[in-house]
PDB file of C-alpha atoms and ligand atoms in Angstrom:
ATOM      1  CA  UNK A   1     112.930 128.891 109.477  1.00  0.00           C
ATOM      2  CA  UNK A   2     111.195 126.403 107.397  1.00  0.00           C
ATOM      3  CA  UNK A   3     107.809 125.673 106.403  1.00  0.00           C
ATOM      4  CA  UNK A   4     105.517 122.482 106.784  1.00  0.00           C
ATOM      5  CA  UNK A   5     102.627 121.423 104.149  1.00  0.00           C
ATOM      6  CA  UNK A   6      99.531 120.496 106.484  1.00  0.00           C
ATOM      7  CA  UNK A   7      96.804 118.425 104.359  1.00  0.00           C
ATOM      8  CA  UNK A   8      95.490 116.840 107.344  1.00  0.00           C
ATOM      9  CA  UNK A   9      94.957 116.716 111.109  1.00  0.00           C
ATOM     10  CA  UNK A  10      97.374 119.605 111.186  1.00  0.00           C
ATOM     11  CA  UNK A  11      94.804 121.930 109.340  1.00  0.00           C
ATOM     12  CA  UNK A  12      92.457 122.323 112.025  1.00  0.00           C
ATOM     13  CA  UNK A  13      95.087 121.028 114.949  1.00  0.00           C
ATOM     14  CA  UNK A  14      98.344 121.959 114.758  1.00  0.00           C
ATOM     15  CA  UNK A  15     100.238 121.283 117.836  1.00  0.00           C
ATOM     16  CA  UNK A  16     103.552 122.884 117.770  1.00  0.00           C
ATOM     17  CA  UNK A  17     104.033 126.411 117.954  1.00  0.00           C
ATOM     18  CA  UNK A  18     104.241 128.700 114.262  1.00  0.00           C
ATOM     19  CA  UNK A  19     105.171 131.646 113.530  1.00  0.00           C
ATOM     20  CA  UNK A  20     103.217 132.345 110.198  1.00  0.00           C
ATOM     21  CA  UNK A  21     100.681 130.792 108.183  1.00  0.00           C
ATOM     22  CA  UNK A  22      99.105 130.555 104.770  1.00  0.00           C
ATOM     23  CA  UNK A  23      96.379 128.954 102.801  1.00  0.00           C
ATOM     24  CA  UNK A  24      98.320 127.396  99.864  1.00  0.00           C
ATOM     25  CA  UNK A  25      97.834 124.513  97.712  1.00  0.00           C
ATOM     26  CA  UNK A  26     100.058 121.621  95.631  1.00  0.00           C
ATOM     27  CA  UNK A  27      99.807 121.473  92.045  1.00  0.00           C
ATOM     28  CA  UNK A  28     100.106 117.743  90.979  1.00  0.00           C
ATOM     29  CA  UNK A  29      98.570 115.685  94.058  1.00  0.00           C
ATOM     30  CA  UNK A  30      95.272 115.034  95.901  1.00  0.00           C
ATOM     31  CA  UNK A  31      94.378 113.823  99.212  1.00  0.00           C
ATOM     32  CA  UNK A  32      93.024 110.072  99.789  1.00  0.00           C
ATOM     33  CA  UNK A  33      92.182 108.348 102.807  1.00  0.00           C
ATOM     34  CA  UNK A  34      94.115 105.437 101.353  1.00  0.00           C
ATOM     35  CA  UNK A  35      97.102 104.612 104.566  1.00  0.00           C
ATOM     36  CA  UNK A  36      96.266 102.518 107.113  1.00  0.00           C
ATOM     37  CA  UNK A  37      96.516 103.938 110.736  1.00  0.00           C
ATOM     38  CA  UNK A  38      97.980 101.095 113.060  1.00  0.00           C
ATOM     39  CA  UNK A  39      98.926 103.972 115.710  1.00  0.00           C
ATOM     40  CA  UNK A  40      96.248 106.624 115.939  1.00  0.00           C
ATOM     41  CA  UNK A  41      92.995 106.021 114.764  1.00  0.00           C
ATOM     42  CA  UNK A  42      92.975 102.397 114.924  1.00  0.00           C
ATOM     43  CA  UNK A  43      95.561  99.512 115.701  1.00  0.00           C
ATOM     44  CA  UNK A  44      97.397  96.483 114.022  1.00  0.00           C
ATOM     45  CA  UNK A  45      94.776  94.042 114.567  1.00  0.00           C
ATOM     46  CA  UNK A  46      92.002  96.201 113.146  1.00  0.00           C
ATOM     47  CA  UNK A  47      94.280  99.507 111.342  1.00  0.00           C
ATOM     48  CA  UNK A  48      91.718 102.505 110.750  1.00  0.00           C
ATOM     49  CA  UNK A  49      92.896 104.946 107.726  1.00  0.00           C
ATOM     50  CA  UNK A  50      94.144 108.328 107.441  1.00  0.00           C
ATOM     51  CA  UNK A  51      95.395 110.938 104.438  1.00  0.00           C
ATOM     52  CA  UNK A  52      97.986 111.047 102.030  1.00  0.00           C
ATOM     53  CA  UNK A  53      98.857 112.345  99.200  1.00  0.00           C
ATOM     54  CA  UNK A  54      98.782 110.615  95.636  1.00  0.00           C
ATOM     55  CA  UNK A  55     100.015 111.963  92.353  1.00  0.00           C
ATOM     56  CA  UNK A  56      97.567 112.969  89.913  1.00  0.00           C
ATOM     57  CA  UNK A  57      98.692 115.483  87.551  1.00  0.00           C
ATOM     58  CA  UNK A  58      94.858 116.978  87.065  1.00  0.00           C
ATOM     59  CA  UNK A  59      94.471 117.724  90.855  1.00  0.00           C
ATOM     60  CA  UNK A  60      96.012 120.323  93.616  1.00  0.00           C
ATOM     61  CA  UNK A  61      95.768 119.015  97.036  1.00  0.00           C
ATOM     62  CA  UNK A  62      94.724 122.474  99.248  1.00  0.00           C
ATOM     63  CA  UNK A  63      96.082 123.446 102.605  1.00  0.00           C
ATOM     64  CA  UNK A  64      97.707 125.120 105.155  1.00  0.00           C
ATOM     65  CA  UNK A  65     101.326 125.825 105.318  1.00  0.00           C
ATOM     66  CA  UNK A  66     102.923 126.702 108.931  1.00  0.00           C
ATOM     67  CA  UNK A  67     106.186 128.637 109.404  1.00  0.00           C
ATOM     68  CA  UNK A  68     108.193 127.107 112.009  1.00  0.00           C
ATOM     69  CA  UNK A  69     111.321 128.039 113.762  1.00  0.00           C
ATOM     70  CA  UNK A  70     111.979 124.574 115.839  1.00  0.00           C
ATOM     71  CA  UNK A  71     113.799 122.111 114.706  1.00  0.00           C
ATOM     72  CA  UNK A  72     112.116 119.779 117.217  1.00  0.00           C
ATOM     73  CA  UNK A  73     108.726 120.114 115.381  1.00  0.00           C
ATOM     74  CA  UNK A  74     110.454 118.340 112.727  1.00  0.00           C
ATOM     75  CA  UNK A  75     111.472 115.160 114.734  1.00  0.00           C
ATOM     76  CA  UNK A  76     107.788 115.020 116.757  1.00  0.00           C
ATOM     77  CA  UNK A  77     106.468 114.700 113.480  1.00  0.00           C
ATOM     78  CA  UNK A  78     109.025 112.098 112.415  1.00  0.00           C
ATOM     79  CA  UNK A  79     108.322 110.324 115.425  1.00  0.00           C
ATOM     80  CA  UNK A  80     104.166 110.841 115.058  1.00  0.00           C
ATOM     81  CA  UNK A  81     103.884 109.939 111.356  1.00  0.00           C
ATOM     82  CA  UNK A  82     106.564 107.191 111.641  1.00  0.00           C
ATOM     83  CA  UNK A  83     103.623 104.882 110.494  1.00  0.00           C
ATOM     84  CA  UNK A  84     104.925 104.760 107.213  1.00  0.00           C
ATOM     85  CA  UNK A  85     105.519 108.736 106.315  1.00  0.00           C
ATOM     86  CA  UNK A  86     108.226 109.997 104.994  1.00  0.00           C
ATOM     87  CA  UNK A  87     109.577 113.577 104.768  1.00  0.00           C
ATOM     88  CA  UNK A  88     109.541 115.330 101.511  1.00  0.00           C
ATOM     89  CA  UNK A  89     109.646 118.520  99.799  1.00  0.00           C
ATOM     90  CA  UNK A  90     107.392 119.989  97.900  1.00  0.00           C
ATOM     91  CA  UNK A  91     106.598 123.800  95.835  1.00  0.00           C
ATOM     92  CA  UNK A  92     103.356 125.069  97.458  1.00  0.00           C
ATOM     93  CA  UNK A  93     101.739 127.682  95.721  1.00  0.00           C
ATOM     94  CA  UNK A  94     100.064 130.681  97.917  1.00  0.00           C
ATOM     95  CA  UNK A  95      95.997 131.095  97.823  1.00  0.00           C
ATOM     96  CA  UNK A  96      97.100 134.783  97.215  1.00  0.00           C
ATOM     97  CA  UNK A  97      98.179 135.712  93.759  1.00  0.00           C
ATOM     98  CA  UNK A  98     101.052 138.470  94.861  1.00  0.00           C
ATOM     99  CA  UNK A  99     103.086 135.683  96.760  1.00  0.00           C
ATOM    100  CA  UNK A 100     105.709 133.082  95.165  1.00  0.00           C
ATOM    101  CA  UNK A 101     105.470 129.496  95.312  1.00  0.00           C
ATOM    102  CA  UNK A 102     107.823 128.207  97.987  1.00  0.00           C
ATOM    103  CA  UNK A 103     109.432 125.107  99.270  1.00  0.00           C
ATOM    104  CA  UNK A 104     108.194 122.861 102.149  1.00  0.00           C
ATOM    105  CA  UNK A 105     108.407 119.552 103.949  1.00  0.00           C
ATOM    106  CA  UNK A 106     105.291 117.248 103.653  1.00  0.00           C
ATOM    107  CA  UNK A 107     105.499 114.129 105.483  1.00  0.00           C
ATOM    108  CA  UNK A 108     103.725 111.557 102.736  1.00  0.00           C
ATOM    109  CA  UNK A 109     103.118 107.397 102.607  1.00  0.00           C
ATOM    110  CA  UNK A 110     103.630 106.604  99.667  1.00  0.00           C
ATOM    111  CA  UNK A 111     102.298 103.423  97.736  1.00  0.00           C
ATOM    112  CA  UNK A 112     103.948 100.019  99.121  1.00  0.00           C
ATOM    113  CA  UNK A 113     104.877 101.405 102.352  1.00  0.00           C
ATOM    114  CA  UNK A 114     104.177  98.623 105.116  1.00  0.00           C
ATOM    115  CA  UNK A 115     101.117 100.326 106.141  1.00  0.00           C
ATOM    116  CA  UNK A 116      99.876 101.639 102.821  1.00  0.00           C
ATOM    117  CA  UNK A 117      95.977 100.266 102.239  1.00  0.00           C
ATOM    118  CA  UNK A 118      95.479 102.326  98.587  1.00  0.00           C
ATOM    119  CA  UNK A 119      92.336 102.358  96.667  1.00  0.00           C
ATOM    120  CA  UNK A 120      89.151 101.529  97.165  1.00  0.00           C
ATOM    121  CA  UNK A 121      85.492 102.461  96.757  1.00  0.00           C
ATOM    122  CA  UNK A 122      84.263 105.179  99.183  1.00  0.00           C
ATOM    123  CA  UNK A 123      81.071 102.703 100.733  1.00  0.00           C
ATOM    124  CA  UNK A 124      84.494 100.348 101.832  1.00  0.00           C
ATOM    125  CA  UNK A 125      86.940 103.150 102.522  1.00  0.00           C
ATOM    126  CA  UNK A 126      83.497 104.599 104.678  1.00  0.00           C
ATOM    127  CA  UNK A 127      82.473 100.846 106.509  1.00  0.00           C
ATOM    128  CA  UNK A 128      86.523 100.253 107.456  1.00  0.00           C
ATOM    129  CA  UNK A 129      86.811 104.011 109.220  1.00  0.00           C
ATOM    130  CA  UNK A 130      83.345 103.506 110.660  1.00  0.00           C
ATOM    131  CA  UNK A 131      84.519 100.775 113.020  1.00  0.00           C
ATOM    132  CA  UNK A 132      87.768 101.692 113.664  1.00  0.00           C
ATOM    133  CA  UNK A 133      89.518 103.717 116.251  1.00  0.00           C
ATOM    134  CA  UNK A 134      92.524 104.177 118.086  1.00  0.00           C
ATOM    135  CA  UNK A 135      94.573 105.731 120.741  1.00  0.00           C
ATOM    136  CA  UNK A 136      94.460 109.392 118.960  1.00  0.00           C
ATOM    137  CA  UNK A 137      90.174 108.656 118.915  1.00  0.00           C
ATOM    138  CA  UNK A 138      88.005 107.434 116.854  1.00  0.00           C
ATOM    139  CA  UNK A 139      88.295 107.155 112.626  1.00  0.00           C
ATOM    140  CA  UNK A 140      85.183 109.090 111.756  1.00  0.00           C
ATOM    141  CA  UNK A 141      85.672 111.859 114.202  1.00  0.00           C
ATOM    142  CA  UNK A 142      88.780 112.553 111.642  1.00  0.00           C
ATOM    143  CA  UNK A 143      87.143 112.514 108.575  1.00  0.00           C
ATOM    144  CA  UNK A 144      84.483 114.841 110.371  1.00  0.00           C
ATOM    145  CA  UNK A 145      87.012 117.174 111.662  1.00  0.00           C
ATOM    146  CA  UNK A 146      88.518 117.239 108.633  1.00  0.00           C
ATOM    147  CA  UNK A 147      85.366 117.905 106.458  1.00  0.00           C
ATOM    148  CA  UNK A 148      84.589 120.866 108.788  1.00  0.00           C
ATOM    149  CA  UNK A 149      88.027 122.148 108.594  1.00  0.00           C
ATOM    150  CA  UNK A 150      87.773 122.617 104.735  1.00  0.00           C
ATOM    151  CA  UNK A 151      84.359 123.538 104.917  1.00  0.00           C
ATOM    152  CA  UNK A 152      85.189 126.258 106.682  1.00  0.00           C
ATOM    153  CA  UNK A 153      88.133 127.104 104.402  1.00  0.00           C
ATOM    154  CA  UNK A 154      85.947 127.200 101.659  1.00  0.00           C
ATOM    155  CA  UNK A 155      87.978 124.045 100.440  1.00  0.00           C
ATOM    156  CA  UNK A 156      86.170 121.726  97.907  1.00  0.00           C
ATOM    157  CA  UNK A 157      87.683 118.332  98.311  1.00  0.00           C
ATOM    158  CA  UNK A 158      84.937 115.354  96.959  1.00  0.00           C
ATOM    159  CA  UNK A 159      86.722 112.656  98.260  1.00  0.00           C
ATOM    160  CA  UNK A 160      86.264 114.232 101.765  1.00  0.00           C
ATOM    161  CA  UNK A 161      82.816 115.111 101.049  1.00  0.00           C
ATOM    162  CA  UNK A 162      81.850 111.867  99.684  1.00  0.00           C
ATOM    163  CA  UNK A 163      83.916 110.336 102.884  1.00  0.00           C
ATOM    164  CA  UNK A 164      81.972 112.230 105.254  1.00  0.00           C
ATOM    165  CA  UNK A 165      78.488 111.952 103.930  1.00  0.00           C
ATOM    166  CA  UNK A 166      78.671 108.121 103.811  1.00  0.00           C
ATOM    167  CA  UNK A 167      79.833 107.655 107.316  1.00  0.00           C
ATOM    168  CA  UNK A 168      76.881 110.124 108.107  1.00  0.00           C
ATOM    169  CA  UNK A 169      74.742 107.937 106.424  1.00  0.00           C
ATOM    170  CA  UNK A 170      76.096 104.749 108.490  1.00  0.00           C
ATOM    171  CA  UNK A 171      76.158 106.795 111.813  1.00  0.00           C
ATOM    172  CA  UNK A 172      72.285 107.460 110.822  1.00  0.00           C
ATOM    173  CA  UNK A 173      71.217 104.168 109.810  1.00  0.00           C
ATOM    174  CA  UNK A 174      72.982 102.389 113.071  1.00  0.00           C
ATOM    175  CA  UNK A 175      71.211 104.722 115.325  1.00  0.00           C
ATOM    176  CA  UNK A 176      68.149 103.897 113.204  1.00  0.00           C
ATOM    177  CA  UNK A 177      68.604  99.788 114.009  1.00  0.00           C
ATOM    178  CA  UNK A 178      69.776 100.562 117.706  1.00  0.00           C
ATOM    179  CA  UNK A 179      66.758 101.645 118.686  1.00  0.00           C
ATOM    180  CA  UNK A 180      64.372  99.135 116.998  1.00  0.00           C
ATOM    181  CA  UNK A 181      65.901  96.670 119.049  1.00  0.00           C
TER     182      UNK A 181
HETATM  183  C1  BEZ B   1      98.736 116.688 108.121  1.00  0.00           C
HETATM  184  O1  BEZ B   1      98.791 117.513 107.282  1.00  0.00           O
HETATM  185  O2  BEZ B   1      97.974 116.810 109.017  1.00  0.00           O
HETATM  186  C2  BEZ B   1      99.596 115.484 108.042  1.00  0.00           C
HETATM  187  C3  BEZ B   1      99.166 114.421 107.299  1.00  0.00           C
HETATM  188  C4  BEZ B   1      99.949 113.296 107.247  1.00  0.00           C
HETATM  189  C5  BEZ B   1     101.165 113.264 107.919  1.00  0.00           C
HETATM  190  C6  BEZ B   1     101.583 114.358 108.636  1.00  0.00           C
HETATM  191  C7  BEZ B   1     100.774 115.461 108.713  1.00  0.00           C
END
């Protein structure tokens, strides 16, 4: 049996079968919508972005880690995340204090993978998801999914915050011009 680091769409939407799981976080990363989604929630021509994870020693990325017992969870997720992911382990450390940090695979896009968009401001990183979608749905309805995911975790992550009340703001000010015309 092995365990899986979820850090996105997997927190509220796992789709394989588990057979334990626990709130844990990883010392040494956080989460960025900063790789481009050619394949789910957008497409070559017009690539929508989804999570990774970045190194930043000050940081701990929080989030769920699943127990599986099938190896074929492993390749669908190869096969899902083959948009530049990669598997790799990583020492997650339990939410509760009595249990020992533990290995598990993360899948990750790293910097200067073919896909990989990196940094930029939130107002751009906001105006690129707003437009885009893809055959998984549309970009925003992840970053809102995700927001309400860690909201209800009790998970304090600004850069989803931040994320999600800018492409509120858009959503609001569209409707706003919509109906002036
Ligand atoms: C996730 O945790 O949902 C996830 C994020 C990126 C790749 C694979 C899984």
């Amino acid at each position: 049996m092995k365990w899986i680091f979820a850090y996105g769409s997997l927190i509220w939407r796992p789709d394989f079968a588990f057979v334990d799981r626990r709130r844990v976080h990883l010392p040494g990363f956080t989460r960025r919508f900063w790789q481009g989604s050619h394949d789910h929630r957008g497409t070559p021509d017009a690539p929508g972005r989804v999570v990774t994870l970045i190194q930043d020693a000050q940081a701990s990325c929080h989030g769920m880690a699943y127990l599986i017992n099938d190896e074929a969870v492993f390749r669908a997720l190869d096969h899902r995340e083959k948009n530049g992911y990669r598997r790799t382990s990583v020492t997650l450390h339990p939410e509760q204090p009595a249990l020992a940090p533990f290995e598990a695979t993360a899948w990750v896009a790293e910097p200067g993978n073919f896909a990989y968009l990196g940094e930029a401001s939130i107002r751009e990183i906001a105006e690129q998801i707003a437009t885009s979608t893809g055959p998984s749905g549309r970009n925003d309805d992840y970053v809102y999914e995700l927001a309400k995911a860690l909201a209800a975790m009790g998970i304090e992550d600004p850069h989803i915050m931040a994320l999600n009340d800018a492409l509120r703001a858009i959503a609001t000010n569209t409707e706003h011009t919509e109906n002036r015309v």
